[in-house]
Short mmCIF file of C-alpha atoms in Angstrom, two decimals:
data_model
loop_
_atom_site.label_atom_id
_atom_site.label_comp_id
_atom_site.label_asym_id
_atom_site.label_seq_id
_atom_site.Cartn_x
_atom_site.Cartn_y
_atom_site.Cartn_z
CA MET K 20 0.00 0.00 0.00
CA LYS K 21 2.76 2.39 0.90
CA LYS K 22 4.61 1.45 -2.27
CA LYS K 23 1.50 2.18 -4.31
CA MET K 24 1.13 5.56 -2.64
CA LEU K 25 4.73 6.39 -3.26
CA LEU K 26 4.40 5.42 -6.92
CA LEU K 27 1.23 7.49 -7.22
CA ASN K 28 2.93 10.51 -5.68
CA THR K 29 5.82 10.07 -8.06
CA THR K 30 3.45 9.90 -11.03
CA VAL K 31 1.55 12.98 -9.87
CA LEU K 32 4.77 14.93 -9.40
CA LEU K 33 6.00 13.89 -12.83
CA GLY K 34 2.64 14.96 -14.28
CA LEU K 35 2.80 18.28 -12.45
CA GLY K 36 6.34 18.72 -13.69
CA GLY K 37 5.03 18.43 -17.24
CA VAL K 38 2.38 21.04 -16.51
CA LEU K 39 4.82 23.37 -14.76
CA SER K 40 7.23 23.11 -17.67
CA THR K 41 4.75 25.12 -19.84
CA PRO K 42 4.60 28.46 -18.05
CA ALA K 43 2.85 31.64 -19.18
CA TYR K 44 5.91 32.72 -21.24
CA ALA K 45 4.46 31.35 -24.46
CA SER K 46 1.83 34.07 -24.74
CA THR K 47 4.42 36.77 -23.95
CA ILE K 48 6.78 35.55 -26.64
CA GLN K 49 3.88 35.21 -28.98
CA ASP K 50 2.95 38.82 -28.30
CA MET K 51 6.52 39.94 -28.88
CA GLU K 52 6.77 37.90 -32.05
CA SER K 53 3.56 39.55 -33.19
CA GLN K 54 5.01 42.94 -32.34
CA LYS K 55 8.20 42.02 -34.17
CA SER K 56 6.18 40.99 -37.20
CA GLN K 57 4.29 44.30 -37.11
CA ILE K 58 7.53 46.27 -36.87
CA GLN K 59 9.02 44.23 -39.71
CA ASN K 60 5.94 45.02 -41.80
CA GLN K 61 6.25 48.69 -40.89
CA ARG K 62 9.90 48.65 -41.74
CA GLN K 63 9.17 46.97 -45.05
CA ASP K 64 6.75 49.81 -45.77
CA VAL K 65 9.37 52.35 -44.75
CA GLN K 66 12.03 50.57 -46.82
CA SER K 67 9.63 50.64 -49.75
CA ASN K 68 9.08 54.35 -49.17
CA ILE K 69 12.84 54.84 -48.86
CA LYS K 70 13.32 53.12 -52.22
CA ALA K 71 10.62 55.26 -53.77
CA ALA K 72 12.19 58.32 -52.18
CA SER K 73 15.62 57.23 -53.39
CA ASP K 74 14.26 56.88 -56.90
CA GLU K 75 12.71 60.34 -56.57
CA LEU K 76 15.97 61.70 -55.20
CA THR K 77 17.79 60.19 -58.17
CA ARG K 78 15.30 61.80 -60.53
CA LEU K 79 15.58 65.11 -58.71
CA GLN K 80 19.37 64.84 -58.75
CA ALA K 81 19.27 64.37 -62.52
CA GLU K 82 16.94 67.36 -62.73
CA GLN K 83 19.30 69.33 -60.50
CA ASP K 84 22.25 68.37 -62.70
CA GLN K 85 20.29 69.61 -65.69
CA MET K 86 19.39 72.81 -63.84
CA LYS K 87 23.01 73.30 -62.82
CA ALA K 88 24.09 72.85 -66.42
CA GLN K 89 21.49 75.39 -67.55
CA LEU K 90 22.65 77.73 -64.78
CA GLU K 91 26.21 77.39 -66.03
CA ARG K 92 25.02 78.12 -69.59
CA LEU K 93 23.15 81.20 -68.42
CA THR K 94 26.21 82.36 -66.49
CA LEU K 95 28.37 81.86 -69.57
CA ALA K 96 25.78 83.58 -71.77
CA GLU K 97 25.60 86.48 -69.33
CA GLU K 98 29.40 86.83 -69.39
CA GLU K 99 29.54 86.68 -73.20
CA ASN K 100 26.70 89.15 -73.61
CA ASN K 101 28.32 91.50 -71.09
CA LYS K 102 31.53 91.35 -73.12
CA LYS K 103 29.54 92.02 -76.28
CA ALA K 104 27.74 94.93 -74.60
CA GLN K 105 31.03 96.42 -73.38
CA LYS K 106 32.58 96.05 -76.84
CA THR K 107 29.53 97.62 -78.45
CA GLU K 108 29.70 100.55 -76.03
CA ALA K 109 33.40 100.97 -76.86
CA ASP K 110 32.61 100.77 -80.60
CA ILE K 111 29.91 103.40 -80.19
CA LYS K 112 32.34 105.74 -78.44
CA GLU K 113 35.03 105.16 -81.07
CA THR K 114 32.60 105.59 -83.94
CA SER K 115 31.25 108.76 -82.32
CA LYS K 116 34.79 110.13 -82.24
CA GLN K 117 35.23 109.24 -85.92
CA VAL K 118 31.94 110.97 -86.76
CA ASP K 119 33.02 114.07 -84.86
CA GLN K 120 36.36 114.09 -86.70
CA LEU K 121 34.66 113.63 -90.07
CA GLU K 122 32.28 116.46 -89.34
CA LYS K 123 35.25 118.72 -88.51
CA GLU K 124 36.99 117.72 -91.74
CA ILE K 125 33.78 118.29 -93.70
CA LYS K 126 33.47 121.75 -92.20
CA LEU K 127 37.07 122.60 -93.19
CA LEU K 128 36.48 121.29 -96.72
CA GLN K 129 33.34 123.33 -97.03
CA GLU K 130 35.25 126.45 -95.95
CA LYS K 131 38.02 125.73 -98.49
CA LEU K 132 35.46 125.16 -101.23
CA GLU K 133 33.76 128.43 -100.46
CA LYS K 134 37.14 130.23 -100.79
CA ARG K 135 37.84 128.39 -104.04
CA ASN K 136 34.40 129.37 -105.24
CA ASP K 137 35.15 133.01 -104.53
CA ILE K 138 38.52 132.74 -106.34
CA LEU K 139 36.92 131.19 -109.42
CA LYS K 140 34.20 133.81 -109.48
CA ASP K 141 36.78 136.58 -109.28
CA ARG K 142 38.82 135.04 -112.11
CA ALA K 143 35.72 134.67 -114.27
CA ARG K 144 34.72 138.26 -113.58
CA SER K 145 38.25 139.46 -114.35
CA MET K 146 38.27 137.47 -117.58
CA GLN K 147 35.00 139.07 -118.64
CA GLU K 148 36.26 142.57 -117.92
CA SER K 149 39.48 141.99 -119.88
CA GLY K 150 37.54 140.77 -122.91
CA GLY K 151 38.32 137.12 -122.34
CA ASN K 152 36.62 134.14 -123.84
CA VAL K 153 32.87 134.49 -123.32
CA GLU K 154 32.56 130.71 -123.15
CA TYR K 155 34.16 130.77 -119.72
CA LEU K 156 31.54 133.25 -118.49
CA GLN K 157 28.72 131.10 -119.90
CA VAL K 158 30.04 128.19 -117.92
CA LEU K 159 29.59 130.20 -114.73
CA LEU K 160 26.25 131.72 -115.63
CA GLY K 161 24.72 128.51 -117.00
CA SER K 162 25.59 126.21 -114.09
CA SER K 163 22.81 125.08 -111.77
CA SER K 164 25.09 124.60 -108.77
CA PHE K 165 28.68 125.05 -107.75
CA GLY K 166 29.35 121.38 -108.41
CA ASP K 167 27.81 121.74 -111.83
CA PHE K 168 29.98 124.83 -112.42
CA VAL K 169 33.18 122.89 -111.63
CA ASP K 170 32.15 120.07 -113.95
CA ARG K 171 31.36 122.55 -116.74
CA ALA K 172 34.56 124.55 -116.21
CA LEU K 173 36.72 121.42 -116.47
CA ALA K 174 35.12 120.72 -119.83
CA VAL K 175 36.03 124.06 -121.33
CA SER K 176 39.19 123.59 -123.40
CA THR K 177 40.07 127.26 -123.55
CA ILE K 178 40.66 127.67 -119.81
CA VAL K 179 44.23 128.45 -118.92
CA ASP K 180 46.35 125.86 -117.17
CA ALA K 181 46.28 127.74 -113.87
CA ASP K 182 42.49 127.73 -113.84
CA ARG K 183 42.42 124.06 -114.77
CA GLY K 184 44.68 123.21 -111.83
CA ILE K 185 42.47 125.10 -109.41
CA LEU K 186 39.37 123.44 -110.82
CA LYS K 187 40.84 119.95 -110.60
CA GLU K 188 41.91 120.50 -107.02
CA THR K 189 38.46 121.84 -106.24
CA LYS K 190 36.88 118.80 -107.90
CA ASN K 191 39.02 116.47 -105.79
CA MET K 192 38.01 118.34 -102.67
CA GLN K 193 34.35 117.98 -103.66
CA ASP K 194 34.75 114.25 -104.22
CA GLU K 195 36.53 113.90 -100.87
CA LEU K 196 33.71 115.84 -99.24
CA LYS K 197 31.09 113.51 -100.74
CA THR K 198 33.06 110.45 -99.62
CA LYS K 199 33.39 111.75 -96.07
CA GLN K 200 29.71 112.67 -95.95
CA ALA K 201 28.84 109.13 -97.12
CA ASP K 202 31.16 107.70 -94.44
CA VAL K 203 29.46 109.80 -91.80
CA LYS K 204 26.02 108.61 -92.89
CA SER K 205 27.21 105.00 -92.88
CA LYS K 206 28.82 105.27 -89.47
CA LEU K 207 25.79 107.06 -88.05
CA ALA K 208 23.58 104.26 -89.36
CA SER K 209 25.98 101.74 -87.84
CA LEU K 210 25.83 103.62 -84.54
CA GLU K 211 22.05 103.50 -84.60
CA ASP K 212 22.13 99.75 -85.21
CA MET K 213 24.73 99.22 -82.47
CA LYS K 214 22.74 101.36 -80.07
CA ALA K 215 19.56 99.41 -80.83
CA GLU K 216 21.48 96.15 -80.42
CA LEU K 217 22.92 97.36 -77.12
CA ASP K 218 19.45 98.29 -75.88
CA GLU K 219 18.23 94.84 -76.88
CA MET K 220 21.18 93.25 -75.07
CA THR K 221 20.42 95.28 -71.97
CA VAL K 222 16.87 93.96 -71.94
CA GLN K 223 18.08 90.44 -72.68
CA LEU K 224 20.71 90.54 -69.92
CA ALA K 225 18.09 91.67 -67.41
CA ALA K 226 15.84 88.79 -68.48
CA GLN K 227 18.71 86.30 -68.28
CA LYS K 228 19.70 87.54 -64.82
CA LYS K 229 16.10 87.19 -63.66
CA GLN K 230 15.92 83.68 -65.09
CA LYS K 231 19.28 82.80 -63.57
CA ASP K 232 18.30 84.07 -60.11
CA ALA K 233 14.97 82.21 -60.25
CA LEU K 234 16.73 79.03 -61.35
CA ALA K 235 19.30 79.34 -58.57
CA LYS K 236 16.56 79.81 -55.97
CA GLU K 237 14.58 76.86 -57.32
CA LEU K 238 17.71 74.71 -57.22
CA LYS K 239 18.46 75.76 -53.64
CA ASP K 240 14.88 75.05 -52.52
CA LYS K 241 14.90 71.60 -54.12
CA GLU K 242 18.23 70.74 -52.55
CA ALA K 243 16.91 71.76 -49.12
CA LYS K 244 13.74 69.68 -49.56
CA ASN K 245 15.76 66.70 -50.75
CA GLU K 246 18.03 66.88 -47.72
CA GLU K 247 15.02 67.19 -45.41
CA LEU K 248 13.31 64.20 -47.03
CA LYS K 249 16.48 62.13 -46.88
CA ALA K 250 17.07 62.96 -43.20
CA SER K 251 13.45 62.18 -42.33
CA LEU K 252 13.54 58.78 -44.05
CA GLN K 253 16.87 57.87 -42.49
CA SER K 254 15.59 58.87 -39.05
CA LYS K 255 12.44 56.76 -39.48
CA ASP K 256 14.42 53.77 -40.68
CA SER K 257 16.89 54.12 -37.82
CA SER K 258 14.07 54.33 -35.28
CA LEU K 259 12.40 51.21 -36.65
CA ALA K 260 15.73 49.40 -36.75
CA ASN K 261 16.28 50.24 -33.08
CA GLU K 262 12.78 49.04 -32.21
CA GLN K 263 13.35 45.82 -34.09
CA SER K 264 16.74 45.27 -32.46
CA THR K 265 15.33 45.93 -28.97
CA LEU K 266 12.42 43.60 -29.58
CA GLU K 267 14.68 40.84 -30.92
CA GLN K 268 16.85 41.15 -27.81
CA ASN K 269 13.77 41.02 -25.58
CA ILE K 270 12.59 37.91 -27.39
CA LYS K 271 16.01 36.36 -27.01
CA ASP K 272 16.07 37.17 -23.28
CA GLN K 273 12.53 35.90 -22.84
CA LYS K 274 13.33 32.63 -24.61
CA ALA K 275 16.43 32.20 -22.49
CA ALA K 276 14.35 32.73 -19.33
CA GLU K 277 11.74 30.29 -20.59
CA GLU K 278 14.39 27.69 -21.36
CA ALA K 279 15.84 28.07 -17.87
CA ALA K 280 12.39 27.75 -16.30
CA ARG K 281 11.61 24.73 -18.46
CA LYS K 282 14.80 22.98 -17.41
CA ALA K 283 14.08 23.84 -13.77
CA ALA K 284 10.55 22.47 -14.10
CA GLU K 285 11.84 19.27 -15.72
CA GLN K 286 14.45 18.81 -12.99
CA ALA K 287 11.97 19.32 -10.07
CA PRO K 288 9.88 16.15 -10.67
CA LYS K 289 13.02 14.08 -11.07
CA GLU K 290 14.35 15.33 -7.76
CA ALA K 291 10.95 14.75 -6.13
CA ALA K 292 10.73 11.22 -7.56
CA LYS K 293 14.22 10.45 -6.41
CA LYS K 294 13.42 11.68 -2.94
CA ALA K 295 10.14 9.74 -2.89
CA ALA K 296 11.94 6.56 -3.93
CA GLU K 297 14.48 7.05 -1.18
CA GLN K 298 11.71 7.56 1.31
CA ALA K 299 9.92 4.43 0.05
CA GLN K 300 13.04 2.32 0.50
CA LYS K 301 13.51 3.73 3.95
CA ALA K 302 9.91 3.02 4.86
CA ALA K 303 10.13 -0.58 3.68
CA ALA K 304 13.10 -1.15 5.94
CA GLU K 305 11.38 0.20 9.10
CA PRO K 306 9.73 -2.18 11.71
CA ALA K 307 6.16 -3.15 11.10
CA GLU K 308 4.95 -1.22 14.15
CA LYS K 309 5.96 1.97 12.40
CA ALA K 310 4.01 1.09 9.31
CA ASP K 311 1.06 3.21 10.38
CA SER K 312 3.12 6.27 11.10
CA PRO K 313 2.37 9.30 9.01
CA SER K 314 3.90 9.19 5.62
CA PRO K 315 6.35 11.89 4.75
CA LYS K 316 4.93 15.03 3.38
CA ALA K 317 4.76 15.21 -0.30
CA ALA K 318 7.50 17.19 -1.86
CA PRO K 319 6.49 20.75 -2.57
CA LYS K 320 5.45 21.49 -6.08
CA ALA K 321 8.06 22.92 -8.25
CA SER K 322 7.40 26.58 -8.78
CA SER K 323 8.50 28.80 -11.53
CA ASN K 324 9.16 32.53 -11.55
CA ASP K 325 6.94 34.26 -14.08
CA VAL K 326 8.74 36.73 -16.22
CA ALA K 327 6.78 39.91 -16.74
CA PRO K 328 6.09 40.51 -20.42
CA THR K 329 8.25 43.20 -21.98
CA SER K 330 6.58 45.60 -24.40
CA ALA K 331 8.54 46.73 -27.46
CA PRO K 332 8.15 50.10 -29.33
CA ALA K 333 6.32 49.81 -32.18
CA PRO K 334 17.76 63.39 -90.64
CA LYS K 335 15.12 64.19 -92.82
CA ALA K 336 14.40 67.78 -94.10
CA SER K 337 10.94 67.60 -92.55
CA ASN K 338 12.62 67.11 -89.18
CA VAL K 339 13.97 70.68 -89.18
CA VAL K 340 10.96 71.76 -87.08
CA THR K 341 11.77 69.26 -84.32
CA VAL K 342 15.53 68.77 -84.51
CA GLY K 343 16.05 71.77 -82.20
CA ASN K 344 13.80 70.43 -79.43
CA ARG K 345 16.86 68.90 -77.74
CA TRP K 346 18.01 72.43 -76.87
CA ILE K 347 14.78 73.50 -75.19
CA GLY K 348 15.73 74.12 -71.57
CA ASN K 349 19.35 73.25 -72.39
CA SER K 350 20.54 76.42 -74.11
CA ALA K 351 21.12 80.12 -73.64
CA TYR K 352 21.04 83.16 -75.94
CA VAL K 353 24.33 84.88 -76.76
CA PHE K 354 24.69 87.73 -79.26
CA GLY K 355 26.98 86.41 -81.96
CA GLY K 356 26.94 82.93 -80.35
CA GLY K 357 26.65 79.58 -82.10
CA ARG K 358 29.41 80.28 -84.62
CA SER K 359 31.95 77.90 -83.13
CA GLN K 360 31.78 74.22 -82.20
CA SER K 361 32.46 75.14 -78.58
CA ASP K 362 29.40 77.42 -78.51
CA ILE K 363 27.27 74.74 -80.13
CA ASN K 364 28.49 72.10 -77.67
CA HIS K 365 27.45 74.40 -74.81
CA GLY K 366 24.09 75.30 -76.40
CA LEU K 367 24.98 78.98 -76.90
CA PHE K 368 23.13 80.40 -79.92
CA ASP K 369 21.68 83.56 -81.34
CA CYS K 370 18.64 83.40 -83.61
CA SER K 371 20.40 83.12 -86.97
CA SER K 372 23.09 80.64 -85.84
CA PHE K 373 20.37 78.37 -84.40
CA VAL K 374 18.49 78.37 -87.72
CA HIS K 375 21.78 77.61 -89.53
CA TRP K 376 22.50 74.75 -87.09
CA ALA K 377 18.98 73.28 -87.36
CA TYR K 378 19.10 73.14 -91.16
CA SER K 379 22.62 71.72 -91.10
CA GLN K 380 21.27 68.81 -89.02
CA VAL K 381 18.96 67.83 -91.90
CA GLY K 382 21.63 68.25 -94.55
CA VAL K 383 20.87 71.79 -95.74
CA ASN K 384 23.75 74.29 -95.88
CA LEU K 385 22.70 77.93 -95.42
CA GLY K 386 26.12 79.40 -96.18
CA PRO K 387 29.24 80.03 -94.07
CA LEU K 388 28.50 79.69 -90.36
CA GLY K 389 30.83 82.55 -89.41
CA SER K 390 28.89 85.12 -91.45
CA VAL K 391 25.31 83.92 -91.07
CA SER K 392 22.84 86.64 -90.05
CA THR K 393 19.20 87.55 -90.45
CA GLU K 394 20.27 89.55 -93.53
CA THR K 395 21.85 86.51 -95.22
CA LEU K 396 18.99 84.21 -94.22
CA LYS K 397 16.24 86.40 -95.68
CA HIS K 398 17.93 85.97 -99.09
CA ALA K 399 18.66 82.25 -98.64
CA GLY K 400 15.47 80.91 -100.20
CA THR K 401 12.23 81.95 -101.87
CA GLN K 402 9.94 84.63 -100.47
CA VAL K 403 6.39 83.33 -99.97
CA SER K 404 3.21 84.90 -98.70
CA SER K 405 2.51 84.57 -94.98
CA SER K 406 -0.86 83.08 -95.94
CA GLN K 407 1.03 80.16 -97.53
CA MET K 408 3.32 79.62 -94.54
CA GLN K 409 4.29 75.98 -93.93
CA PRO K 410 6.30 74.18 -91.20
CA GLY K 411 10.00 74.60 -91.92
CA ASP K 412 9.66 78.10 -93.39
CA LEU K 413 11.76 80.91 -91.93
CA VAL K 414 9.77 83.70 -90.27
CA PHE K 415 11.17 87.17 -89.56
CA PHE K 416 10.40 89.74 -86.91
CA ASP K 417 11.19 93.43 -86.48
CA THR K 418 12.79 93.69 -83.04
CA TYR K 419 15.68 96.07 -82.44
CA LYS K 420 15.82 96.58 -86.21
CA LYS K 421 13.95 95.43 -89.32
CA ASP K 422 14.27 91.66 -89.71
CA GLY K 423 16.18 91.65 -86.42
CA HIS K 424 14.94 88.17 -85.39
CA VAL K 425 14.37 84.89 -87.25
CA GLY K 426 12.91 81.51 -86.36
CA ILE K 427 11.54 78.31 -87.92
CA TYR K 428 7.77 77.96 -88.27
CA VAL K 429 6.56 74.71 -86.67
CA GLY K 430 2.84 75.04 -87.43
CA GLY K 431 -0.17 75.99 -85.35
CA GLY K 432 0.87 79.62 -85.23
CA LYS K 433 4.13 78.83 -83.43
CA PHE K 434 7.82 78.96 -84.24
CA ILE K 435 11.02 77.63 -82.69
CA GLY K 436 14.06 79.83 -82.32
CA ALA K 437 16.81 81.06 -80.01
CA GLN K 438 14.87 83.62 -77.98
CA SER K 439 16.81 86.27 -76.09
CA SER K 440 15.08 85.63 -72.75
CA THR K 441 14.88 81.83 -72.74
CA GLY K 442 17.37 80.36 -75.18
CA VAL K 443 15.93 77.87 -77.66
CA ALA K 444 12.16 77.71 -77.15
CA ILE K 445 8.87 77.43 -79.01
CA ALA K 446 6.94 80.71 -79.03
CA ASN K 447 3.48 81.76 -80.12
CA MET K 448 3.42 84.19 -83.03
CA SER K 449 -0.37 84.27 -83.22
CA SER K 450 -0.77 86.57 -80.23
CA GLY K 451 1.12 88.83 -77.86
CA TYR K 452 4.65 90.11 -78.39
CA TRP K 453 5.66 88.00 -81.41
CA LYS K 454 2.42 88.70 -83.26
CA GLN K 455 3.18 92.42 -82.92
CA LYS K 456 6.78 91.93 -84.11
CA PHE K 457 6.07 89.57 -87.04
CA ASN K 458 6.64 91.60 -90.21
CA GLY K 459 5.11 89.12 -92.69
CA ARG K 460 8.41 88.05 -94.23
CA VAL K 461 8.43 84.29 -94.87
CA VAL K 462 11.30 82.50 -96.63
CA ARG K 463 11.01 78.93 -97.88
CA ILE K 464 14.34 77.07 -98.02
#
C-alpha cells in the first residue's frame, strides 16, 4: 500500500512537472513575435518608401544636374553678352569720335570750297572785264550749282592751265567731301544699329539675370527639400531598426528565461521522484509497528518565476521643325553665339546661328556659319506669302531693327528659335509680343 502511494505521488509529481514546464511565457513571446512581425511590416513599408524616395531623389538629382548645367550656360551667356555689350559701347564711343572728326573735316572742306568758289568767281569776272573768252563766263552763268559749275569749267578747253589746276583740285576736294559725308552717314547708321542692339542686349541681360536668379533659388529650394526628405527617411528607418533590435533582444532574453524555467521544471519532478523513492526504501526497511506512522509530506510542487512581459516600441528635311527640341531648356542666348563648335556644344546660340545649325542637321547648308545673319537668311530661299506659310519656313520679326529676329515655323501659329530671354524655345506668333513683331516676311528654303 505504501509502495503504491509512493508510486502514485511520483506519477503525480511527474505529471505536475510536465504542466509546470509550460509556463505563461508562451503568450508573452507570442505577443513579442507579433510585435516584431508588425515592426518588420512597418519597416518593409518604410524601406519601400525609402526606395521610392531614393528613386525620386535620383530623378531630382538628374533634374538638378540639368538645372546646374542650364545655370552654367546662363552664367556663360551672361558673361559673353556683357563682353559684347562692353565692346559695343566701346565701338559706339570710337565711332562717335570718328563721326566728330569727319564732321570737322567736312566743315574745313566746305570752308576751303567756299574760298575756291570766290577765287573762281573773281577770275571769271576778271576774264570778262578783260575781254576774255565768253565761253568761260557762260560756264559760270549757266551752271545750276557750284558742283555743276566745276564740272562745266573742267570741260572748257580754252581755260588756262592755272584755272584748270584750281578746278581739278576743287573737284578732288568735292569728291573727298562727298566720300566723307557718305562715311558719316554710314557710321551714323551703324551707330544706330549698335545702339539698338545694345538696348536689346540690356533687356536680354536683365531677363537672363532674372531667369538665372529664379533658377538658382529653385535649385536651392529643391536641394533643401531633398536633404530634409532624406534625413526624415533615415531617421524613421533608424528608429524602426532600433525598435526591431530591442524587440529581438527582448525575445532572445525571454526565450532564455523560458528555457531556464523549463529545465528547472523538468528537474523538479526528477528530484521529487528520487526523494520519494528514497523515502519508500527507507519506509520498507522500518519495523512493522511503524508502518502506520504518518507518511512523509509530499514534496512541494516545483514553482516557476513568471517573467513579466516586456513591451517593445512599435535626318530628314521635314525634321527641321523638331531637330532643335533637344536644346529646349538646355541652351542660352548669346549675341553672336553659335558660330563655333564650342558654342554649339554648350548650347549657346543667337537666332540666326540656331536656324543655320537646325538646317545643317537635316543636310541643308545655309552658307558660311561665321557670317550667317538675319540679312543673309532672308535671301537664302524663296519669299512666300505669310498666308502660304508651312512648317519649316523661316519667319522674320522686327525687333531692335527690321528683320532683327528669325525663327523656324513649326505650325499651329508657333515657331522655334533662339529667344533672347529663354534660349531655344517654341513661341506663339499668333498673339502677344511676337504677333506684334512679325513683319510678314516668310522664306522657304
